[in-house]
């Protein structure tokens, strides 16, 4: 048996994950071409590397098909209801930082807070006969956040493409999206509502609570945790 470790299969997240493990004495590497998903682990016994998309990793952890996984903390919270019952955070990895925010058109000069958004949403519905639309890929996180802050008169519309462009294209009045610099928002004449972001995301090493930890896997996890310098 072995522990299955899921990591992003491409891009900067994969590169930074490989660097993070490598700096701690565990070498992760692709062993095939970019089109293949073969991989290898050196520096620790009993760990098998599985290359997946960052978006797949939360579900694979929750299903127990992988024991450990590296993905954005935003994706775990968005994709997994009651996520803490299904996975545990082992380490915040210090890269992949991004904030999940809510943004509105800059021309809405009187809308700067969630309370302002609640007021304008009520006025919007009274005027237009339908709810103010917020485009997002993060339905669970945004719905929970707005409920917690008493915002009611809105509807979430799914955004599969460039979320920032939905206001310009008149398919939404506001957006909720991940941003690291805010440049794309500014380029689309949007401003972030004041206050703390909905979620401050970063790459995180998660442990599955649903995977099989018998057959020596608890000992393998202990050896890996010690090798990575994560404490108990």
PDB file of N, CA and C in Angstrom, residues 1-75:
ATOM      1  N   UNK A   1       0.840  -1.206   0.000  1.00  0.00           N
ATOM      2  CA  UNK A   1       0.000   0.000   0.000  1.00  0.00           C
ATOM      3  C   UNK A   1       0.866   1.245   0.000  1.00  0.00           C
ATOM      4  N   UNK A   2       0.254   2.362  -0.344  1.00  0.00           N
ATOM      5  CA  UNK A   2       0.980   3.632  -0.337  1.00  0.00           C
ATOM      6  C   UNK A   2      -0.008   4.768  -0.149  1.00  0.00           C
ATOM      7  N   UNK A   3       0.521   5.901   0.231  1.00  0.00           N
ATOM      8  CA  UNK A   3      -0.266   7.134   0.320  1.00  0.00           C
ATOM      9  C   UNK A   3      -0.306   7.776  -1.058  1.00  0.00           C
ATOM     10  N   UNK A   4      -1.494   8.160  -1.502  1.00  0.00           N
ATOM     11  CA  UNK A   4      -1.626   8.865  -2.770  1.00  0.00           C
ATOM     12  C   UNK A   4      -1.671  10.372  -2.508  1.00  0.00           C
ATOM     13  N   UNK A   5      -0.739  11.083  -3.139  1.00  0.00           N
ATOM     14  CA  UNK A   5      -0.624  12.536  -2.997  1.00  0.00           C
ATOM     15  C   UNK A   5      -1.029  13.185  -4.311  1.00  0.00           C
ATOM     16  N   UNK A   6      -2.134  13.923  -4.302  1.00  0.00           N
ATOM     17  CA  UNK A   6      -2.600  14.608  -5.499  1.00  0.00           C
ATOM     18  C   UNK A   6      -2.061  16.028  -5.564  1.00  0.00           C
ATOM     19  N   UNK A   7      -1.454  16.379  -6.692  1.00  0.00           N
ATOM     20  CA  UNK A   7      -0.951  17.741  -6.884  1.00  0.00           C
ATOM     21  C   UNK A   7      -1.416  18.252  -8.247  1.00  0.00           C
ATOM     22  N   UNK A   8      -1.482  19.579  -8.424  1.00  0.00           N
ATOM     23  CA  UNK A   8      -1.894  20.135  -9.711  1.00  0.00           C
ATOM     24  C   UNK A   8      -0.999  19.646 -10.846  1.00  0.00           C
ATOM     25  N   UNK A   9      -1.612  19.363 -11.984  1.00  0.00           N
ATOM     26  CA  UNK A   9      -0.912  18.690 -13.070  1.00  0.00           C
ATOM     27  C   UNK A   9      -0.170  19.628 -14.014  1.00  0.00           C
ATOM     28  N   UNK A  10      -0.336  20.942 -13.843  1.00  0.00           N
ATOM     29  CA  UNK A  10       0.333  21.848 -14.783  1.00  0.00           C
ATOM     30  C   UNK A  10       0.401  23.253 -14.198  1.00  0.00           C
ATOM     31  N   UNK A  11       1.169  24.092 -14.868  1.00  0.00           N
ATOM     32  CA  UNK A  11       1.200  25.508 -14.551  1.00  0.00           C
ATOM     33  C   UNK A  11       2.001  25.861 -13.315  1.00  0.00           C
ATOM     34  N   UNK A  12       1.808  27.101 -12.894  1.00  0.00           N
ATOM     35  CA  UNK A  12       2.580  27.641 -11.779  1.00  0.00           C
ATOM     36  C   UNK A  12       2.309  26.905 -10.468  1.00  0.00           C
ATOM     37  N   UNK A  13       1.064  26.484 -10.259  1.00  0.00           N
ATOM     38  CA  UNK A  13       0.752  25.752  -9.025  1.00  0.00           C
ATOM     39  C   UNK A  13       1.551  24.453  -8.947  1.00  0.00           C
ATOM     40  N   UNK A  14       1.671  23.740 -10.066  1.00  0.00           N
ATOM     41  CA  UNK A  14       2.465  22.517 -10.063  1.00  0.00           C
ATOM     42  C   UNK A  14       3.932  22.838  -9.780  1.00  0.00           C
ATOM     43  N   UNK A  15       4.469  23.834 -10.471  1.00  0.00           N
ATOM     44  CA  UNK A  15       5.878  24.187 -10.296  1.00  0.00           C
ATOM     45  C   UNK A  15       6.180  24.586  -8.855  1.00  0.00           C
ATOM     46  N   UNK A  16       5.326  25.425  -8.277  1.00  0.00           N
ATOM     47  CA  UNK A  16       5.561  25.885  -6.908  1.00  0.00           C
ATOM     48  C   UNK A  16       5.379  24.740  -5.902  1.00  0.00           C
ATOM     49  N   UNK A  17       4.455  23.817  -6.184  1.00  0.00           N
ATOM     50  CA  UNK A  17       4.282  22.653  -5.317  1.00  0.00           C
ATOM     51  C   UNK A  17       5.530  21.780  -5.344  1.00  0.00           C
ATOM     52  N   UNK A  18       6.070  21.537  -6.539  1.00  0.00           N
ATOM     53  CA  UNK A  18       7.301  20.760  -6.660  1.00  0.00           C
ATOM     54  C   UNK A  18       8.435  21.440  -5.895  1.00  0.00           C
ATOM     55  N   UNK A  19       8.519  22.768  -6.006  1.00  0.00           N
ATOM     56  CA  UNK A  19       9.569  23.514  -5.297  1.00  0.00           C
ATOM     57  C   UNK A  19       9.391  23.393  -3.779  1.00  0.00           C
ATOM     58  N   UNK A  20       8.161  23.490  -3.319  1.00  0.00           N
ATOM     59  CA  UNK A  20       7.880  23.450  -1.875  1.00  0.00           C
ATOM     60  C   UNK A  20       8.300  22.102  -1.287  1.00  0.00           C
ATOM     61  N   UNK A  21       7.911  21.023  -1.941  1.00  0.00           N
ATOM     62  CA  UNK A  21       8.301  19.690  -1.460  1.00  0.00           C
ATOM     63  C   UNK A  21       9.812  19.488  -1.597  1.00  0.00           C
ATOM     64  N   UNK A  22      10.381  19.939  -2.725  1.00  0.00           N
ATOM     65  CA  UNK A  22      11.814  19.774  -2.948  1.00  0.00           C
ATOM     66  C   UNK A  22      12.652  20.465  -1.892  1.00  0.00           C
ATOM     67  N   UNK A  23      12.207  21.643  -1.446  1.00  0.00           N
ATOM     68  CA  UNK A  23      12.939  22.384  -0.419  1.00  0.00           C
ATOM     69  C   UNK A  23      12.912  21.653   0.921  1.00  0.00           C
ATOM     70  N   UNK A  24      12.025  20.676   1.055  1.00  0.00           N
ATOM     71  CA  UNK A  24      11.899  19.922   2.297  1.00  0.00           C
ATOM     72  C   UNK A  24      12.371  18.473   2.141  1.00  0.00           C
ATOM     73  N   UNK A  25      13.122  18.227   1.077  1.00  0.00           N
ATOM     74  CA  UNK A  25      13.756  16.923   0.912  1.00  0.00           C
ATOM     75  C   UNK A  25      12.929  15.859   0.226  1.00  0.00           C
ATOM     76  N   UNK A  26      11.800  16.252  -0.346  1.00  0.00           N
ATOM     77  CA  UNK A  26      10.964  15.298  -1.077  1.00  0.00           C
ATOM     78  C   UNK A  26      10.860  15.777  -2.522  1.00  0.00           C
ATOM     79  N   UNK A  27      11.379  14.988  -3.451  1.00  0.00           N
ATOM     80  CA  UNK A  27      11.417  15.378  -4.858  1.00  0.00           C
ATOM     81  C   UNK A  27      10.211  14.815  -5.598  1.00  0.00           C
ATOM     82  N   UNK A  28       9.416  15.703  -6.190  1.00  0.00           N
ATOM     83  CA  UNK A  28       8.289  15.313  -7.033  1.00  0.00           C
ATOM     84  C   UNK A  28       8.661  15.624  -8.481  1.00  0.00           C
ATOM     85  N   UNK A  29       8.326  14.743  -9.393  1.00  0.00           N
ATOM     86  CA  UNK A  29       8.699  14.973 -10.788  1.00  0.00           C
ATOM     87  C   UNK A  29       7.734  14.272 -11.726  1.00  0.00           C
ATOM     88  N   UNK A  30       7.487  14.907 -12.871  1.00  0.00           N
ATOM     89  CA  UNK A  30       6.804  14.230 -13.973  1.00  0.00           C
ATOM     90  C   UNK A  30       7.803  13.288 -14.613  1.00  0.00           C
ATOM     91  N   UNK A  31       7.351  12.139 -15.060  1.00  0.00           N
ATOM     92  CA  UNK A  31       8.254  11.187 -15.702  1.00  0.00           C
ATOM     93  C   UNK A  31       7.908  10.972 -17.174  1.00  0.00           C
ATOM     94  N   UNK A  32       6.863  11.635 -17.645  1.00  0.00           N
ATOM     95  CA  UNK A  32       6.477  11.521 -19.051  1.00  0.00           C
ATOM     96  C   UNK A  32       6.429  12.885 -19.703  1.00  0.00           C
ATOM     97  N   UNK A  33       5.765  12.987 -20.843  1.00  0.00           N
ATOM     98  CA  UNK A  33       5.599  14.249 -21.546  1.00  0.00           C
ATOM     99  C   UNK A  33       4.514  15.070 -20.869  1.00  0.00           C
ATOM    100  N   UNK A  34       4.305  16.305 -21.367  1.00  0.00           N
ATOM    101  CA  UNK A  34       3.282  17.170 -20.791  1.00  0.00           C
ATOM    102  C   UNK A  34       1.891  16.588 -20.959  1.00  0.00           C
ATOM    103  N   UNK A  35       1.724  15.697 -21.934  1.00  0.00           N
ATOM    104  CA  UNK A  35       0.415  15.091 -22.171  1.00  0.00           C
ATOM    105  C   UNK A  35       0.180  13.864 -21.302  1.00  0.00           C
ATOM    106  N   UNK A  36       1.235  13.382 -20.676  1.00  0.00           N
ATOM    107  CA  UNK A  36       1.117  12.219 -19.807  1.00  0.00           C
ATOM    108  C   UNK A  36       1.008  12.671 -18.351  1.00  0.00           C
ATOM    109  N   UNK A  37       0.509  11.768 -17.518  1.00  0.00           N
ATOM    110  CA  UNK A  37       0.332  12.097 -16.113  1.00  0.00           C
ATOM    111  C   UNK A  37       1.145  11.161 -15.215  1.00  0.00           C
ATOM    112  N   UNK A  38       2.228  10.598 -15.790  1.00  0.00           N
ATOM    113  CA  UNK A  38       3.126   9.759 -15.000  1.00  0.00           C
ATOM    114  C   UNK A  38       3.996  10.648 -14.121  1.00  0.00           C
ATOM    115  N   UNK A  39       4.279  10.170 -12.894  1.00  0.00           N
ATOM    116  CA  UNK A  39       5.021  10.992 -11.951  1.00  0.00           C
ATOM    117  C   UNK A  39       5.751  10.106 -10.961  1.00  0.00           C
ATOM    118  N   UNK A  40       6.718  10.692 -10.276  1.00  0.00           N
ATOM    119  CA  UNK A  40       7.528   9.932  -9.332  1.00  0.00           C
ATOM    120  C   UNK A  40       7.811  10.763  -8.088  1.00  0.00           C
ATOM    121  N   UNK A  41       8.078  10.050  -6.969  1.00  0.00           N
ATOM    122  CA  UNK A  41       8.422  10.674  -5.691  1.00  0.00           C
ATOM    123  C   UNK A  41       9.743  10.080  -5.219  1.00  0.00           C
ATOM    124  N   UNK A  42      10.678  10.941  -4.835  1.00  0.00           N
ATOM    125  CA  UNK A  42      11.948  10.494  -4.266  1.00  0.00           C
ATOM    126  C   UNK A  42      12.171  11.198  -2.933  1.00  0.00           C
ATOM    127  N   UNK A  43      12.849  10.501  -2.014  1.00  0.00           N
ATOM    128  CA  UNK A  43      13.163  11.096  -0.720  1.00  0.00           C
ATOM    129  C   UNK A  43      12.272  10.622   0.402  1.00  0.00           C
ATOM    130  N   UNK A  44      11.241   9.852   0.067  1.00  0.00           N
ATOM    131  CA  UNK A  44      10.348   9.287   1.069  1.00  0.00           C
ATOM    132  C   UNK A  44       9.730   8.021   0.477  1.00  0.00           C
ATOM    133  N   UNK A  45       9.593   6.983   1.278  1.00  0.00           N
ATOM    134  CA  UNK A  45       9.002   5.731   0.802  1.00  0.00           C
ATOM    135  C   UNK A  45       7.493   5.735   1.024  1.00  0.00           C
ATOM    136  N   UNK A  46       6.790   4.986   0.182  1.00  0.00           N
ATOM    137  CA  UNK A  46       5.370   4.753   0.393  1.00  0.00           C
ATOM    138  C   UNK A  46       4.463   5.897   0.010  1.00  0.00           C
ATOM    139  N   UNK A  47       4.935   6.801  -0.861  1.00  0.00           N
ATOM    140  CA  UNK A  47       4.105   7.915  -1.336  1.00  0.00           C
ATOM    141  C   UNK A  47       4.030   7.851  -2.853  1.00  0.00           C
ATOM    142  N   UNK A  48       2.829   7.851  -3.378  1.00  0.00           N
ATOM    143  CA  UNK A  48       2.584   7.807  -4.823  1.00  0.00           C
ATOM    144  C   UNK A  48       2.028   9.150  -5.274  1.00  0.00           C
ATOM    145  N   UNK A  49       2.599   9.709  -6.331  1.00  0.00           N
ATOM    146  CA  UNK A  49       2.173  11.019  -6.831  1.00  0.00           C
ATOM    147  C   UNK A  49       1.083  10.845  -7.885  1.00  0.00           C
ATOM    148  N   UNK A  50       0.000  11.601  -7.723  1.00  0.00           N
ATOM    149  CA  UNK A  50      -1.112  11.583  -8.671  1.00  0.00           C
ATOM    150  C   UNK A  50      -1.297  13.004  -9.194  1.00  0.00           C
ATOM    151  N   UNK A  51      -1.208  13.200 -10.503  1.00  0.00           N
ATOM    152  CA  UNK A  51      -1.353  14.518 -11.104  1.00  0.00           C
ATOM    153  C   UNK A  51      -2.804  14.730 -11.533  1.00  0.00           C
ATOM    154  N   UNK A  52      -3.416  15.781 -11.013  1.00  0.00           N
ATOM    155  CA  UNK A  52      -4.826  16.091 -11.263  1.00  0.00           C
ATOM    156  C   UNK A  52      -4.968  17.594 -11.496  1.00  0.00           C
ATOM    157  N   UNK A  53      -6.107  18.017 -12.020  1.00  0.00           N
ATOM    158  CA  UNK A  53      -6.366  19.456 -12.064  1.00  0.00           C
ATOM    159  C   UNK A  53      -6.658  19.929 -10.647  1.00  0.00           C
ATOM    160  N   UNK A  54      -6.328  21.196 -10.362  1.00  0.00           N
ATOM    161  CA  UNK A  54      -6.561  21.744  -9.020  1.00  0.00           C
ATOM    162  C   UNK A  54      -8.030  21.628  -8.629  1.00  0.00           C
ATOM    163  N   UNK A  55      -8.925  21.754  -9.616  1.00  0.00           N
ATOM    164  CA  UNK A  55     -10.354  21.667  -9.337  1.00  0.00           C
ATOM    165  C   UNK A  55     -10.841  20.274  -9.013  1.00  0.00           C
ATOM    166  N   UNK A  56     -10.107  19.236  -9.462  1.00  0.00           N
ATOM    167  CA  UNK A  56     -10.494  17.858  -9.170  1.00  0.00           C
ATOM    168  C   UNK A  56     -10.081  17.427  -7.768  1.00  0.00           C
ATOM    169  N   UNK A  57      -9.024  18.016  -7.263  1.00  0.00           N
ATOM    170  CA  UNK A  57      -8.419  17.528  -6.020  1.00  0.00           C
ATOM    171  C   UNK A  57      -9.371  17.570  -4.823  1.00  0.00           C
ATOM    172  N   UNK A  58     -10.184  18.629  -4.613  1.00  0.00           N
ATOM    173  CA  UNK A  58     -11.103  18.595  -3.470  1.00  0.00           C
ATOM    174  C   UNK A  58     -12.050  17.402  -3.497  1.00  0.00           C
ATOM    175  N   UNK A  59     -12.612  17.082  -4.647  1.00  0.00           N
ATOM    176  CA  UNK A  59     -13.562  15.965  -4.732  1.00  0.00           C
ATOM    177  C   UNK A  59     -12.869  14.624  -4.528  1.00  0.00           C
ATOM    178  N   UNK A  60     -11.641  14.493  -5.050  1.00  0.00           N
ATOM    179  CA  UNK A  60     -10.897  13.246  -4.855  1.00  0.00           C
ATOM    180  C   UNK A  60     -10.540  13.039  -3.381  1.00  0.00           C
ATOM    181  N   UNK A  61     -10.211  14.129  -2.695  1.00  0.00           N
ATOM    182  CA  UNK A  61      -9.963  14.042  -1.249  1.00  0.00           C
ATOM    183  C   UNK A  61     -11.235  13.644  -0.505  1.00  0.00           C
ATOM    184  N   UNK A  62     -12.346  14.285  -0.842  1.00  0.00           N
ATOM    185  CA  UNK A  62     -13.606  14.017  -0.146  1.00  0.00           C
ATOM    186  C   UNK A  62     -14.086  12.592  -0.379  1.00  0.00           C
ATOM    187  N   UNK A  63     -13.769  12.037  -1.562  1.00  0.00           N
ATOM    188  CA  UNK A  63     -14.165  10.668  -1.881  1.00  0.00           C
ATOM    189  C   UNK A  63     -13.199   9.644  -1.300  1.00  0.00           C
ATOM    190  N   UNK A  64     -12.054  10.110  -0.796  1.00  0.00           N
ATOM    191  CA  UNK A  64     -11.072   9.202  -0.230  1.00  0.00           C
ATOM    192  C   UNK A  64     -10.234   8.471  -1.262  1.00  0.00           C
ATOM    193  N   UNK A  65     -10.284   8.937  -2.509  1.00  0.00           N
ATOM    194  CA  UNK A  65      -9.488   8.281  -3.554  1.00  0.00           C
ATOM    195  C   UNK A  65      -8.025   8.716  -3.520  1.00  0.00           C
ATOM    196  N   UNK A  66      -7.747   9.869  -2.907  1.00  0.00           N
ATOM    197  CA  UNK A  66      -6.378  10.269  -2.605  1.00  0.00           C
ATOM    198  C   UNK A  66      -6.297  10.591  -1.119  1.00  0.00           C
ATOM    199  N   UNK A  67      -5.127  10.395  -0.539  1.00  0.00           N
ATOM    200  CA  UNK A  67      -4.937  10.610   0.899  1.00  0.00           C
ATOM    201  C   UNK A  67      -4.586  12.060   1.220  1.00  0.00           C
ATOM    202  N   UNK A  68      -3.780  12.662   0.357  1.00  0.00           N
ATOM    203  CA  UNK A  68      -3.317  14.041   0.527  1.00  0.00           C
ATOM    204  C   UNK A  68      -3.503  14.777  -0.789  1.00  0.00           C
ATOM    205  N   UNK A  69      -3.655  16.093  -0.708  1.00  0.00           N
ATOM    206  CA  UNK A  69      -3.800  16.864  -1.935  1.00  0.00           C
ATOM    207  C   UNK A  69      -3.405  18.312  -1.737  1.00  0.00           C
ATOM    208  N   UNK A  70      -2.843  18.895  -2.796  1.00  0.00           N
ATOM    209  CA  UNK A  70      -2.476  20.312  -2.804  1.00  0.00           C
ATOM    210  C   UNK A  70      -3.429  21.045  -3.741  1.00  0.00           C
ATOM    211  N   UNK A  71      -4.133  22.022  -3.210  1.00  0.00           N
ATOM    212  CA  UNK A  71      -5.031  22.826  -4.028  1.00  0.00           C
ATOM    213  C   UNK A  71      -5.320  24.129  -3.300  1.00  0.00           C
ATOM    214  N   UNK A  72      -6.035  25.026  -3.942  1.00  0.00           N
ATOM    215  CA  UNK A  72      -6.379  26.303  -3.326  1.00  0.00           C
ATOM    216  C   UNK A  72      -7.408  26.117  -2.219  1.00  0.00           C
ATOM    217  N   UNK A  73      -7.225  26.837  -1.125  1.00  0.00           N
ATOM    218  CA  UNK A  73      -8.195  26.744  -0.029  1.00  0.00           C
ATOM    219  C   UNK A  73      -9.577  27.214  -0.470  1.00  0.00           C
ATOM    220  N   UNK A  74      -9.635  28.103  -1.478  1.00  0.00           N
ATOM    221  CA  UNK A  74     -10.920  28.557  -2.005  1.00  0.00           C
ATOM    222  C   UNK A  74     -11.674  27.411  -2.678  1.00  0.00           C
ATOM    223  N   UNK A  75     -10.945  26.553  -3.406  1.00  0.00           N
ATOM    224  CA  UNK A  75     -11.596  25.463  -4.134  1.00  0.00           C
ATOM    225  C   UNK A  75     -12.172  24.428  -3.171  1.00  0.00           C
TER     226      UNK A  75
END
